mmCIF file of C-alpha atoms and ligand atoms in Angstrom:
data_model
loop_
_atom_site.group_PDB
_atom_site.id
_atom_site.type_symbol
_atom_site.label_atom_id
_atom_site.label_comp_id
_atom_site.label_asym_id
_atom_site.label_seq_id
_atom_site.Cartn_x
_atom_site.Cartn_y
_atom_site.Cartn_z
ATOM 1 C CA UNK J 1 208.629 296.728 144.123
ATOM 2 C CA UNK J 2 207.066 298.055 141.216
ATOM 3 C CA UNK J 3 207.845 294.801 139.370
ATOM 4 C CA UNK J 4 206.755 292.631 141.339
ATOM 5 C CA UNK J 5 203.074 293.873 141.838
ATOM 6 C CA UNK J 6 203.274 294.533 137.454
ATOM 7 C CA UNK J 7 204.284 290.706 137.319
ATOM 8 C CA UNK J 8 201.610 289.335 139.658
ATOM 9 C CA UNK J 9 197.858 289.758 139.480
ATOM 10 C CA UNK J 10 196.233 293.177 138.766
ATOM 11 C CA UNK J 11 193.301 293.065 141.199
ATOM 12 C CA UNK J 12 194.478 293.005 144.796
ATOM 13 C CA UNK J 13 196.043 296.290 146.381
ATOM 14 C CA UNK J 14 199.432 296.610 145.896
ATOM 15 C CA UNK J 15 200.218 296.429 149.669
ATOM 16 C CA UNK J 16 197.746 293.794 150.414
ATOM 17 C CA UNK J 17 199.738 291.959 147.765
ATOM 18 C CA UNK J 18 202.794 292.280 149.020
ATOM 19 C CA UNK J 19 202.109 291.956 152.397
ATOM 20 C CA UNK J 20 200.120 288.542 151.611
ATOM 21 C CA UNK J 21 203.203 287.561 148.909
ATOM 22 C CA UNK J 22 205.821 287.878 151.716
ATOM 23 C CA UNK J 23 203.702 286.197 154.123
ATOM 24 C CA UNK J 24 202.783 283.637 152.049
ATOM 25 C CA UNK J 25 206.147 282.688 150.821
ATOM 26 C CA UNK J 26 207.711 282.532 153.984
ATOM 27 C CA UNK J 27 204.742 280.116 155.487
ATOM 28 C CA UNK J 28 205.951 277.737 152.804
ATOM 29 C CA UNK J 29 210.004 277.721 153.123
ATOM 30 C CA UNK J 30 210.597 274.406 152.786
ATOM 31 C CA UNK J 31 207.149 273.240 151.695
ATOM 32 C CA UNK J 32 208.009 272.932 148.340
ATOM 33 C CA UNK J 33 208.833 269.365 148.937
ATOM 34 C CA UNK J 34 205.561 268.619 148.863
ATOM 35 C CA UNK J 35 206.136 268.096 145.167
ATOM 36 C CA UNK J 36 208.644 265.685 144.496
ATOM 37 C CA UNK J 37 211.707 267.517 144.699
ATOM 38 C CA UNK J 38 212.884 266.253 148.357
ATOM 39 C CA UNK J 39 212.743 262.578 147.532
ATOM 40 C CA UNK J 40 212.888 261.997 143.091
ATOM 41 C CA UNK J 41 211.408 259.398 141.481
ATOM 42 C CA UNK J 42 211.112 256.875 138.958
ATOM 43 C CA UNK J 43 213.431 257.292 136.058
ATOM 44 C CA UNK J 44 210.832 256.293 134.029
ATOM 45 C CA UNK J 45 208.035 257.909 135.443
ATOM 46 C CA UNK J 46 204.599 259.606 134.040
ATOM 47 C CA UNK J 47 205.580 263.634 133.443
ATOM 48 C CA UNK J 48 202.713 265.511 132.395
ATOM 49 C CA UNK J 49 202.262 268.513 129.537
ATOM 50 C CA UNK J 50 198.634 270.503 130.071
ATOM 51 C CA UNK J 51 198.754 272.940 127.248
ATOM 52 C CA UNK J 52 196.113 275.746 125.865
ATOM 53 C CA UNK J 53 194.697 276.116 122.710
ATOM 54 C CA UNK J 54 196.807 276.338 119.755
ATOM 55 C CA UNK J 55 196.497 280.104 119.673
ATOM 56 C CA UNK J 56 200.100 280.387 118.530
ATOM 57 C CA UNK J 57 202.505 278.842 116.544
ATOM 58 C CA UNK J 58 204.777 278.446 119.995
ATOM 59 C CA UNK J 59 202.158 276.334 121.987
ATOM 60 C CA UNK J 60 202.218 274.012 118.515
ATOM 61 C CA UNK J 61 206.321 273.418 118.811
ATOM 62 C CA UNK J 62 206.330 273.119 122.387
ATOM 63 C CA UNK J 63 204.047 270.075 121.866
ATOM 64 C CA UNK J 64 205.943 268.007 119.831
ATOM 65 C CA UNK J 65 209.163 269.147 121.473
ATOM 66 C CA UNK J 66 207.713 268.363 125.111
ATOM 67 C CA UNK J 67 206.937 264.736 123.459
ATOM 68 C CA UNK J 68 210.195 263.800 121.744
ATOM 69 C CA UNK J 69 212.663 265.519 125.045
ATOM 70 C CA UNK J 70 210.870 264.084 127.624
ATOM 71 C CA UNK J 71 210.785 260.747 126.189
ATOM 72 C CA UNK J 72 214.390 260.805 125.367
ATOM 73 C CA UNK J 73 215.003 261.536 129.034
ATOM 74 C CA UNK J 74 213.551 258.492 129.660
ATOM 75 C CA UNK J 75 209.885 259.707 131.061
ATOM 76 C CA UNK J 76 206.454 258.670 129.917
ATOM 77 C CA UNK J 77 205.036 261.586 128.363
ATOM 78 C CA UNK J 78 201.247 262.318 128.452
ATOM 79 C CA UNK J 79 200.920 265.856 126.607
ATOM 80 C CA UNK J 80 197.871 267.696 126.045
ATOM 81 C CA UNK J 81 196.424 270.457 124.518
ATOM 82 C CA UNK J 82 193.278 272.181 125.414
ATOM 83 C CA UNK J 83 190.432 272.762 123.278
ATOM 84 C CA UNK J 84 189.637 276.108 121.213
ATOM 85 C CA UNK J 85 185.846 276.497 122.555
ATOM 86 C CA UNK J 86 186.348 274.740 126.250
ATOM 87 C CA UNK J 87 189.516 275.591 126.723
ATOM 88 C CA UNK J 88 188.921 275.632 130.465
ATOM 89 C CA UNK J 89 187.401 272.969 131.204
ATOM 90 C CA UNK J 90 189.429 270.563 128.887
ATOM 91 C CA UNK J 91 192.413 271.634 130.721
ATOM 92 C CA UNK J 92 190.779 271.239 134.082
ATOM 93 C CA UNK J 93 189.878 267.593 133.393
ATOM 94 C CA UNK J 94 193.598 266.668 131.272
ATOM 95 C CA UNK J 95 195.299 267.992 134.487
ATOM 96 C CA UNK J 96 193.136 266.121 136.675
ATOM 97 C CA UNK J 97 193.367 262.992 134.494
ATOM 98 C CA UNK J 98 197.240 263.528 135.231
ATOM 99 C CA UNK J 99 197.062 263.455 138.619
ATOM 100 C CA UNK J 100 194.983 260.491 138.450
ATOM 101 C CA UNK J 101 197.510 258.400 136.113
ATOM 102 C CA UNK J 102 199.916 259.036 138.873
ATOM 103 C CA UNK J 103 201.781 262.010 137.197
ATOM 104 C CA UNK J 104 204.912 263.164 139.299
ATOM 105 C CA UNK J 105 205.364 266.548 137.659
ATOM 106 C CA UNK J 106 202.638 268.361 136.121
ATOM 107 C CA UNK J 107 203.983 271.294 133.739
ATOM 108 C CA UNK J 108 200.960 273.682 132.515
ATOM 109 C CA UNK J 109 200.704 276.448 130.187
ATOM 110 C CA UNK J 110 197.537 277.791 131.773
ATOM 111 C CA UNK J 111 194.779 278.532 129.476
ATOM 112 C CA UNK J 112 193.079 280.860 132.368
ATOM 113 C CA UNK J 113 195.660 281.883 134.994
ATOM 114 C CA UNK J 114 193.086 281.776 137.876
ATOM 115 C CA UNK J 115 190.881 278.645 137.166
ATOM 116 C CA UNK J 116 193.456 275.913 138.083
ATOM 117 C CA UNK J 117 193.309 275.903 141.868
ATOM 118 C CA UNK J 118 191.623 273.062 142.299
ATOM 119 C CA UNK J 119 193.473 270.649 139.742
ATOM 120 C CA UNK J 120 196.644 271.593 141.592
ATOM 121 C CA UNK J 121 195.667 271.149 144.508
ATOM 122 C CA UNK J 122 195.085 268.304 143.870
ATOM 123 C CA UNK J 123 198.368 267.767 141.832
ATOM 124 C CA UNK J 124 200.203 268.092 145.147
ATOM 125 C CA UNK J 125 198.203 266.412 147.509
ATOM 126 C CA UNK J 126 198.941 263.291 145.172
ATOM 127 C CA UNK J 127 202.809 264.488 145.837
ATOM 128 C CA UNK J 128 203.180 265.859 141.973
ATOM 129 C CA UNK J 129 205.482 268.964 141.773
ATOM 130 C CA UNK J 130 203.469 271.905 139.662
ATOM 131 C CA UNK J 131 205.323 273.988 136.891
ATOM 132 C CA UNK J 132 203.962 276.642 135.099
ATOM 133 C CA UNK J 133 205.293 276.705 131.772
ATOM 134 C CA UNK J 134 205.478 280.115 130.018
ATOM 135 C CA UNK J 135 202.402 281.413 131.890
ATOM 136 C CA UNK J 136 202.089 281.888 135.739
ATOM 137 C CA UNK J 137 199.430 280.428 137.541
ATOM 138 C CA UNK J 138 197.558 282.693 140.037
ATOM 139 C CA UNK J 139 196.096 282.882 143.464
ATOM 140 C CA UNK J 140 197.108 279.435 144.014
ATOM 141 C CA UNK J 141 199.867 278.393 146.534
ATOM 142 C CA UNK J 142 200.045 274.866 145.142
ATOM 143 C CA UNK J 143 202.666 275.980 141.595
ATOM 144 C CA UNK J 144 206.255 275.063 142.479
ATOM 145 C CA UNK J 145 208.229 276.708 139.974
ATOM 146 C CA UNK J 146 207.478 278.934 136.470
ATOM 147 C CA UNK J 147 209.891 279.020 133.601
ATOM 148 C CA UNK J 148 209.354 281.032 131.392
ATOM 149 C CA UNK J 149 210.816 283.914 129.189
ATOM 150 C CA UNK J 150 210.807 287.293 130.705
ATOM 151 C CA UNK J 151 207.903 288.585 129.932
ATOM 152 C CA UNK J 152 207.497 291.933 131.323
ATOM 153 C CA UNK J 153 211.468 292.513 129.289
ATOM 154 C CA UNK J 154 209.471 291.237 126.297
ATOM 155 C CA UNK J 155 206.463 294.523 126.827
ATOM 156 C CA UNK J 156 209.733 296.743 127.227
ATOM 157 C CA UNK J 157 211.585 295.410 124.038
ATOM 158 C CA UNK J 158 208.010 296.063 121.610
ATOM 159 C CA UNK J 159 207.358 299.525 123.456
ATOM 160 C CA UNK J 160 211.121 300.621 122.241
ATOM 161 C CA UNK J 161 210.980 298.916 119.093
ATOM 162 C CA UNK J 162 207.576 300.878 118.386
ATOM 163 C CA UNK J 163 209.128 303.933 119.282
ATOM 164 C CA UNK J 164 212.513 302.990 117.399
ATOM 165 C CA UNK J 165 210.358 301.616 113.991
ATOM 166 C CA UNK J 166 208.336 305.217 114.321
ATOM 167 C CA UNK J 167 211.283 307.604 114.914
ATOM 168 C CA UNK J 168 213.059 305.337 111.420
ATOM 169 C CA UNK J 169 210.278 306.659 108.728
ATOM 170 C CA UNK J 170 209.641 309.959 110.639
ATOM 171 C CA UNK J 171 212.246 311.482 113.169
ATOM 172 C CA UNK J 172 210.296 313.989 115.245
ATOM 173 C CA UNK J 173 207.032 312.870 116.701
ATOM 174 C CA UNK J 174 203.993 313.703 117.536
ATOM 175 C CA UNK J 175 203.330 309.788 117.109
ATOM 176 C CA UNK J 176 199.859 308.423 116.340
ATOM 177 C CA UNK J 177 199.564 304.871 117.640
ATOM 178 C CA UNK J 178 197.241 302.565 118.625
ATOM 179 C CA UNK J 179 197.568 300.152 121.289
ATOM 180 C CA UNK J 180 196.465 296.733 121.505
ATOM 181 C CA UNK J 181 197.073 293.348 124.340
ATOM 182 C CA UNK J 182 196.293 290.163 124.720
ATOM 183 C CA UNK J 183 193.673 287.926 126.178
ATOM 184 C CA UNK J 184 192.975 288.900 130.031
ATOM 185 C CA UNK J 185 192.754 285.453 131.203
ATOM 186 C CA UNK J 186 196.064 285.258 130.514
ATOM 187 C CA UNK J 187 198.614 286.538 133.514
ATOM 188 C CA UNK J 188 200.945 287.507 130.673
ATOM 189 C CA UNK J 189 199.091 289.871 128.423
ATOM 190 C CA UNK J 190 199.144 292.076 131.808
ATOM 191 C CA UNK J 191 202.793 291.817 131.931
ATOM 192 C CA UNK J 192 203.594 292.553 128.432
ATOM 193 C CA UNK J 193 201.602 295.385 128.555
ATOM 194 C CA UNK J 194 203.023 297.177 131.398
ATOM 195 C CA UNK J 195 206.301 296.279 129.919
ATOM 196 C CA UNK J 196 205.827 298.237 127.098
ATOM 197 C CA UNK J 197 204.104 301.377 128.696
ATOM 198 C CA UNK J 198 206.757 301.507 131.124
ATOM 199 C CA UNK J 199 208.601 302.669 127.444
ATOM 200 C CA UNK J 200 205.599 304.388 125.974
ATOM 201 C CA UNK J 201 203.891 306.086 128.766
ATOM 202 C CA UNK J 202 206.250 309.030 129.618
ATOM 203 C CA UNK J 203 206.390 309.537 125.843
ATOM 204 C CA UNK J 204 202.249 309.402 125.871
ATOM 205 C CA UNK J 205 202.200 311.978 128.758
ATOM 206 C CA UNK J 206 204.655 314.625 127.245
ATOM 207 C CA UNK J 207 202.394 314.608 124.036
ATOM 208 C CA UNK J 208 205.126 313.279 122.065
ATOM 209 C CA UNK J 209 202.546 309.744 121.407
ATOM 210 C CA UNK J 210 199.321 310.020 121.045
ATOM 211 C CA UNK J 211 196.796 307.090 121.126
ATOM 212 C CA UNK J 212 194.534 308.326 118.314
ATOM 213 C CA UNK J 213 191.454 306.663 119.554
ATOM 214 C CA UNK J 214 192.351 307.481 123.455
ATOM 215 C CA UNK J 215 192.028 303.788 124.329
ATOM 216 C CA UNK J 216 194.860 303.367 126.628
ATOM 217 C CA UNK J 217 193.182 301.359 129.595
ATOM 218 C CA UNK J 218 194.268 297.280 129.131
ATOM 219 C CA UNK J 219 190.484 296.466 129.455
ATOM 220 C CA UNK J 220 190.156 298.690 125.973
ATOM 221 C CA UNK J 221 192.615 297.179 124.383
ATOM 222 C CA UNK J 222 192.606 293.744 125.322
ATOM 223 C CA UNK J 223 191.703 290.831 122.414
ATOM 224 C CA UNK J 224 189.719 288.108 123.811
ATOM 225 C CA UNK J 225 191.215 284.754 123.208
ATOM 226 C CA UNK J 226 194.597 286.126 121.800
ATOM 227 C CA UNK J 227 192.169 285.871 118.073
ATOM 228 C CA UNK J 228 192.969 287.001 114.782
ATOM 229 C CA UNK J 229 189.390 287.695 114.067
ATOM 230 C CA UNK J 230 188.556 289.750 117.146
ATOM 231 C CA UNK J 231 191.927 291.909 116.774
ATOM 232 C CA UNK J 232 190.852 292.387 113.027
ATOM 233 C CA UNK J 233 187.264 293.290 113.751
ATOM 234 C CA UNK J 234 188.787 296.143 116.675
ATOM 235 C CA UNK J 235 191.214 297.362 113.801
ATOM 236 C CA UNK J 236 188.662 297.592 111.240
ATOM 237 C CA UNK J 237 186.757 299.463 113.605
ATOM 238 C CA UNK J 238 189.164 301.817 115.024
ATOM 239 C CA UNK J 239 189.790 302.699 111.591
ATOM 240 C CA UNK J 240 186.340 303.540 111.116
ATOM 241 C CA UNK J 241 186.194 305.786 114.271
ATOM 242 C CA UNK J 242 189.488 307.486 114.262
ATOM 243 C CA UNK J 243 191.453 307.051 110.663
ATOM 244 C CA UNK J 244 188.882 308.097 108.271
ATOM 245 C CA UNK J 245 189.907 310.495 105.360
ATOM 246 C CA UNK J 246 193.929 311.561 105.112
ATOM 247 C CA UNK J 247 194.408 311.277 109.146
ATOM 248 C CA UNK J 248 197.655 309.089 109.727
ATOM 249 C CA UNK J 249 198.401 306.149 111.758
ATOM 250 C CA UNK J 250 202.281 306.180 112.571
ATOM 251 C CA UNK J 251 202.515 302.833 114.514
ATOM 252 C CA UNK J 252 200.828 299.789 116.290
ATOM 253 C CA UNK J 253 201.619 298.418 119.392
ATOM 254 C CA UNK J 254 200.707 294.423 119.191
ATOM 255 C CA UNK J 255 201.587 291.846 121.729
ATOM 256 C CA UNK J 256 202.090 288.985 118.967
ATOM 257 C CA UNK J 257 202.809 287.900 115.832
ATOM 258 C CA UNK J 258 199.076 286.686 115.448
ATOM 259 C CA UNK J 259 197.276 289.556 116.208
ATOM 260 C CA UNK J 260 200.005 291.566 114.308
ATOM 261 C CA UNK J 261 199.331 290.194 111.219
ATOM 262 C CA UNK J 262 195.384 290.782 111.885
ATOM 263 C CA UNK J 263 196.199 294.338 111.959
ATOM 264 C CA UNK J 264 198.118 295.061 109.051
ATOM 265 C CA UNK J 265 195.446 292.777 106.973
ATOM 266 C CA UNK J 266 192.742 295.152 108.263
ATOM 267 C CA UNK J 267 194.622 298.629 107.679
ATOM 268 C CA UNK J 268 195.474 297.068 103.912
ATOM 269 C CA UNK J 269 191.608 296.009 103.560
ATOM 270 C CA UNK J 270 190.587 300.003 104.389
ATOM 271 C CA UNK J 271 193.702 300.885 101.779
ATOM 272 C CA UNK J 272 195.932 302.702 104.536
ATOM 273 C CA UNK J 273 199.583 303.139 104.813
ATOM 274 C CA UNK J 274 200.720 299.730 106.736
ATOM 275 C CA UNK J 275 202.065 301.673 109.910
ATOM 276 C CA UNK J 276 205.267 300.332 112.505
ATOM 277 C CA UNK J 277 203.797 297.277 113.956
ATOM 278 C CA UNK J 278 205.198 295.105 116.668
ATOM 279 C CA UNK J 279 204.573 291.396 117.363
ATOM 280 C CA UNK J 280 206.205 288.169 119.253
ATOM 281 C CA UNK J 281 206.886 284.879 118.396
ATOM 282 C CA UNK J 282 208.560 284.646 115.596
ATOM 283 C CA UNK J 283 206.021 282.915 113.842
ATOM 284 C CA UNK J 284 207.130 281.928 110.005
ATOM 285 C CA UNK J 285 204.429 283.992 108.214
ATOM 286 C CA UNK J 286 205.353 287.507 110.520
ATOM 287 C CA UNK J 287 208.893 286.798 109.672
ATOM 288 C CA UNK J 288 208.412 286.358 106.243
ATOM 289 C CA UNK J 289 206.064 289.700 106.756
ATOM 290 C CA UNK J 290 209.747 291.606 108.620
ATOM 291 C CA UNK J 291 211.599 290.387 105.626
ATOM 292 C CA UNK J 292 209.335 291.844 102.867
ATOM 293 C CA UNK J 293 209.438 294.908 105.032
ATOM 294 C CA UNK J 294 205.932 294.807 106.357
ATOM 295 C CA UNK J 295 205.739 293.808 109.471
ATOM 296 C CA UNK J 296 208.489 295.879 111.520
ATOM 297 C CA UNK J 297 209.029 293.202 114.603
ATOM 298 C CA UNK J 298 208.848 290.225 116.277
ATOM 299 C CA UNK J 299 209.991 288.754 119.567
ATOM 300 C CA UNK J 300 212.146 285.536 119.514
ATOM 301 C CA UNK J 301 211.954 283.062 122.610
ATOM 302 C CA UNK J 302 213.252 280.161 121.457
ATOM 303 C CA UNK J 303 210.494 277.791 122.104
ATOM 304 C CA UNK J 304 213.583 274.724 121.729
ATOM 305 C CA UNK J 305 214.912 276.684 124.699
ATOM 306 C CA UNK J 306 212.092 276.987 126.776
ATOM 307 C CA UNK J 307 211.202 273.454 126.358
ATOM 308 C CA UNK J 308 215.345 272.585 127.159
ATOM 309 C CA UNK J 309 215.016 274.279 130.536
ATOM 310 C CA UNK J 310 211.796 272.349 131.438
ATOM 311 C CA UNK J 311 212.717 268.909 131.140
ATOM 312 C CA UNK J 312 216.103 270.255 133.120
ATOM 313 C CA UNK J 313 213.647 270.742 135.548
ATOM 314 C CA UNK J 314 212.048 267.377 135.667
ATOM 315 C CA UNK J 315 215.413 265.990 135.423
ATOM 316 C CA UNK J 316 216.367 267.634 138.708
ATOM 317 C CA UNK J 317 212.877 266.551 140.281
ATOM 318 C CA UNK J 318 213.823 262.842 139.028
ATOM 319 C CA UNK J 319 217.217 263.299 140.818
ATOM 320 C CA UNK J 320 215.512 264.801 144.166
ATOM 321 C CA UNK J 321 217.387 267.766 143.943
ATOM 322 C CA UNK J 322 216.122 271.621 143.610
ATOM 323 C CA UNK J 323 215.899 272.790 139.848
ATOM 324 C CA UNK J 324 217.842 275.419 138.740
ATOM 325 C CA UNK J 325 216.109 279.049 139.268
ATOM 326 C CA UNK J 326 217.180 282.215 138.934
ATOM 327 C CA UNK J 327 214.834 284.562 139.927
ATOM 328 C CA UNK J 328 212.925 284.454 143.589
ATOM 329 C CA UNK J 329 210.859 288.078 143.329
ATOM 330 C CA UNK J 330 209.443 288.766 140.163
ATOM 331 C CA UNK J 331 206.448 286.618 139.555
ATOM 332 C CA UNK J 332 204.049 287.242 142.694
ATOM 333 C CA UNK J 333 200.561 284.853 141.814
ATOM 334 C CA UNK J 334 199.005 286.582 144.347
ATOM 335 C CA UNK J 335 199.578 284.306 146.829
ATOM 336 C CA UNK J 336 202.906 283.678 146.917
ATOM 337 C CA UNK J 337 206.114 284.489 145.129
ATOM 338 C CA UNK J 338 206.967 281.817 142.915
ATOM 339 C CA UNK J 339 210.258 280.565 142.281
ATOM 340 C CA UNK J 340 211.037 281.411 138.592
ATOM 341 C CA UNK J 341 213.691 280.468 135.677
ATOM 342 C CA UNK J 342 213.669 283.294 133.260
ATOM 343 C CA UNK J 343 215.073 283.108 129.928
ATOM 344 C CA UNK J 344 216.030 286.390 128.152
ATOM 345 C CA UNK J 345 213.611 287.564 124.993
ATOM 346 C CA UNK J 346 215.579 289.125 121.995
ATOM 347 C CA UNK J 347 213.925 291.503 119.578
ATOM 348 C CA UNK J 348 214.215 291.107 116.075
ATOM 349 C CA UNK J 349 213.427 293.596 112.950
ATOM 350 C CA UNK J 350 214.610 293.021 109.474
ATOM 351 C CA UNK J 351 218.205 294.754 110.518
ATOM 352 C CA UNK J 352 218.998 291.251 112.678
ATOM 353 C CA UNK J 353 217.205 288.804 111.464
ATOM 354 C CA UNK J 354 219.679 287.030 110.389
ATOM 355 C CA UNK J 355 221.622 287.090 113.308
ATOM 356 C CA UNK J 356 218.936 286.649 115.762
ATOM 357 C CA UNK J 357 218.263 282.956 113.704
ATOM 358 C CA UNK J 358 221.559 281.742 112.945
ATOM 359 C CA UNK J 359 220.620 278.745 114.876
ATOM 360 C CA UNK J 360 217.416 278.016 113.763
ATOM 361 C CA UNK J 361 217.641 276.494 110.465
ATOM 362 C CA UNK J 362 213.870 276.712 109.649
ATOM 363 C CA UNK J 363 213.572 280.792 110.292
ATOM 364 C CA UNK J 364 217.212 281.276 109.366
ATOM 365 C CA UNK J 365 215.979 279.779 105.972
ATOM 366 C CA UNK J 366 213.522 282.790 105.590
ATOM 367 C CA UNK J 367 216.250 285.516 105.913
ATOM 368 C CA UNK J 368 218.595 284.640 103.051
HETATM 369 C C1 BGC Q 1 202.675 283.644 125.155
HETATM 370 C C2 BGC Q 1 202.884 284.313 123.827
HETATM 371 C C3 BGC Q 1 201.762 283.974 122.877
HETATM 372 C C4 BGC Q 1 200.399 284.141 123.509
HETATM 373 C C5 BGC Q 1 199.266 283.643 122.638
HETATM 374 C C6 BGC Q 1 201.318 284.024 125.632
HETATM 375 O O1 BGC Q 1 201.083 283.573 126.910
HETATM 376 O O2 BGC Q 1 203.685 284.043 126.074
HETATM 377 O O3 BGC Q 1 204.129 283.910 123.324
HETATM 378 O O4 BGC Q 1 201.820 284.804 121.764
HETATM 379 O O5 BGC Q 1 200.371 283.480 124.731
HETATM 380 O O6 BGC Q 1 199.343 282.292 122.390
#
């Protein structure tokens, strides 16, 4: 139960939400079809890609990789990316632009989890099938299906690997950290969080962590955006609150690679001790950073995967038969649970990097 409500959206009451989840779902048993799974269509047909802002190296792979697999699979591809400063409304017009074209799947990595009603509503009144890719969509009964990596397993594997990276250079705590997530129009930055306090809390309540500054709340910690600049500037000035003269800073918990690398460049900038900080993505730089022993982690979810599973999808939708899920309680929007394909995350410090990249010739490169 727990899960679910950590996995959907924060603000409603967790019985309301459940109570409106179960109701919701069950009013639309068999409704799916409304997107195009009942009947297929073309072979050929226009599939399209709505994606944010570039605010990670993922979103740039999953571009190109979008392109190139769903044009081998014999689609039309229209893929799009979202602006940095109007990310919202670029992404409201692209997936109405899609619909318009005559899209018959529309797969969107949501720059704002709750202002896409509308455009997919839209989406399936036209008779397109909605995926949300990597993100969920909320309060919205018009998404079909979410793949996407397990996100709230992705919060758990940085909590333990901030506890794991801590308890390495220092065995017995009390452990200073400080926490940081990601942007809160984002559905995911919730999950990821709870994820990893579901590790960290019971630690932080038995004294044996301490959050130096006392910022625990998600609205505290929360970096607009998912920016470099405004996790830097929140470093520099927890740093100047908490961490002036010899007072230590054991570990970090960061959401990704981007904002992990802000933090460590603003602890070296006020000539501290780089302390045990996590990340995700497995973006080249923050590997690089793991393998000169700065950095202590990163998250891999194999964007090639993700990507893989997706056009799978649309494949299936082509065929007018049900795509492949395998999870039907986790990802509550709000309004209804949505049918999910979840793809397991797998941590990575310097000890597996290898390992974890054997098959990815460009990071695997880095760890030789
Ligand atoms: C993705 C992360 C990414 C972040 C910022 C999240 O929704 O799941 O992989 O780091 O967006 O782009």
């Amino acid at each position: 139960m727990r899960r679910i409500i950590t996995r959907g959206i924060a603000a409603v009451g967790a019985v309301a939400l459940l109570a409106l989840g179960t109701a919701c779902s069950n009013d639309r048993e068999g409704s799916t079809s409304s997107g195009g799974d009942a009947k297929g269509f073309d072979k050929d047909a226009l599939i399209g890609v709505a994606l944010p802002a570039k605010t990670s190296e993922n979103w740039v792979l999953a571009g190109d990789l979008f392109t190139n697999g769903l044009k081998q699979a014999g689609f039309k591809a229209d893929v799009q990316y979202a602006g940095a400063s109007t990310a919202v409304a670029d992404q409201q017009a692209q997936i109405s632009s899609m619909v318009t074209k005559g899209a018959k799947v529309i797969v969107i990595g949501a720059t704002d989890a709750s202002q896409l009603s509308t455009q997919v509503a839209q989406a399936r009144q036209a008779g397109a099938t909605v995926i949300a890719y990597d993100r969920l969509i909320t309060n919205t009964p018009d998404v079909d299906y979410y793949v996407a990596f397990d996100n709230f397993k992705v919060g758990q594997l940085q909590g333990q690997a901030l506890l794991d990276g801590m308890k390495a250079k220092k065995p017995k705590g009390p452990w200073t950290v400080e926490l940081f997530s990601g942007s809160p129009d984002d559905n995911n930055s919730k999950v990821f969080f709870d994820g990893a306090m579901s590790v960290l809390k019971p630690l932080i309540d038995k004294g044996d962590i301490v959050v130096g500054s006392g910022q625990k709340d998600i609205k505290q910690t929360a970096i607009q955006g998912w920016k470099a600049e405004n996790a830097q500037q929140r470093m520099d000035s927890l740093l100047t609150s908490t961490y002036h003269g010899a007072k230590k800073l054991d570990g970090v918990l960061s959401p990704n690679d981007t904002l992990a690398r802000a933090i460590i460049t603003s602890v070296k900038g006020a000539g501290k001790p780089v302390p045990v900080v996590t990340g995700q993505d497995s973006e080249v730089e923050s590997v690089k950073s793991i393998m000169a022993g700065e950095q202590y982690s990163t998250i891999n979810k194999d964007t090639r995967k993700l990507v893989a599973e997706t056009v799978n999808m649309v494949k299936s939708l082509q065929k007018g038969a049900k795509p492949q899920i395998n999870d039907t309680k986790s990802y509550n929007n709000g309004t209804k649970v949505v049918p999910a394909y979840l793809l397991p995350p797998v941590i990575v410090t310097k000890q597996n990097a290898a390992e974890a990249y054997a098959s990815d010739p460009k990071l695997s490169a880095l760890t030789k």
